C-alpha cells in the first residue's frame, strides 16, 4: 500500500526530472484517494498551472476553498487562474477575500487592479493602484511597475519610486560571476575574448587531456628547478649548523673576581690617613662629653 510520503517522493522525483505528466497523474490519483487532505489537491493544481491548464487548475483550487476556506495559497492560485482565463470579476472577489486571509495590501491591490485592466478599466485600476502606492510611501515596486504599465493608457505620469527605505532588494544576480569554476568543465567557450583565450589555453590541452597545466607548476625536478624557473635547491639540503667558538666561562669569572679584589685593596690603601683622622676625632668627642657630665654647678655652695 502506497503511503503519502512515497507519493510525494515520486512527485518530487518526477518534477526534478521535468516529467510533469507523471507528477500530474500521481497527484490526481492521490487527490482522489485522500480526499480529506487538501495538500494533494493544491499540489495537483500547481502542476496543472505549470502545464498551462489554468481552467482545470481553477476548478481544483475552488474545490479546495470549499473544503478548506482558510487556505490562502488556494485563494491566490484561484485568483491568478481567474485572471489567466479572463474572469476579472471572479479574480477581484478572490483577491478581496485574500485580504481577510492575510494577503498583503500591495499584492491584493495589484491583483484587483489587474482584474480591472483585463476588463479595460484602466482609469479605475490607476486610481486604486495610486492610492495604495502613496499610502505605502512610494515604496512598492510591484505597484510602481503596474503604474508604468498602464500609464500610456491613462496618460498620467508615474510618480517616482522611493528606493532609500525599500525593504525588498533586487535578487537579479544572474550576471554576477561567483566563485572559480572548474576549468575542466566542457561549457568553457575558448572563444575570442574568453578567459581561456586570454590565458593562452586551448580545448585540446585543458579539456580533452584531462590535466591542468598548473598541476606540475611547482614540482621540483632533479636539478632543483621548477617549470617557473624558480631554484628550490636550497630548500632540499638541510641548513648547515653554525659552530660558534666555545668560551671558557670559568676563566672569565676568575678574571672578574681578581679585578674586584684589586680594586678593593687600592681603595683601602689610599684611604688610610683619612680613616686615622676620623678615629681621633671620634675618640676626642666622648672624653669632652664625660667631663661635662662630671662638673657639678653646686660645688661652691656651703653645706647646711
PDB file of N, CA and C in Angstrom, residues 109-110 118 158 217:
ATOM      1  N   UNK A 109      -4.017  44.750  -3.915  1.00  0.00           N
ATOM      2  CA  UNK A 109      -4.326  45.872  -4.809  1.00  0.00           C
ATOM      3  C   UNK A 109      -3.803  45.617  -6.213  1.00  0.00           C
ATOM      4  N   UNK A 110      -2.632  45.004  -6.302  1.00  0.00           N
ATOM      5  CA  UNK A 110      -2.089  44.664  -7.620  1.00  0.00           C
ATOM      6  C   UNK A 110      -3.018  43.701  -8.358  1.00  0.00           C
ATOM      7  N   UNK A 118      -7.924  43.856 -17.273  1.00  0.00           N
ATOM      8  CA  UNK A 118      -8.397  42.906 -18.291  1.00  0.00           C
ATOM      9  C   UNK A 118      -9.837  43.201 -18.701  1.00  0.00           C
ATOM     10  N   UNK A 158       3.958  58.787 -14.101  1.00  0.00           N
ATOM     11  CA  UNK A 158       4.178  57.861 -12.985  1.00  0.00           C
ATOM     12  C   UNK A 158       5.005  58.556 -11.912  1.00  0.00           C
ATOM     13  N   UNK A 217      53.135  22.711 -11.687  1.00  0.00           N
ATOM     14  CA  UNK A 217      53.727  24.039 -11.816  1.00  0.00           C
ATOM     15  C   UNK A 217      54.898  24.217 -10.862  1.00  0.00           C
TER      16      UNK A 217
END
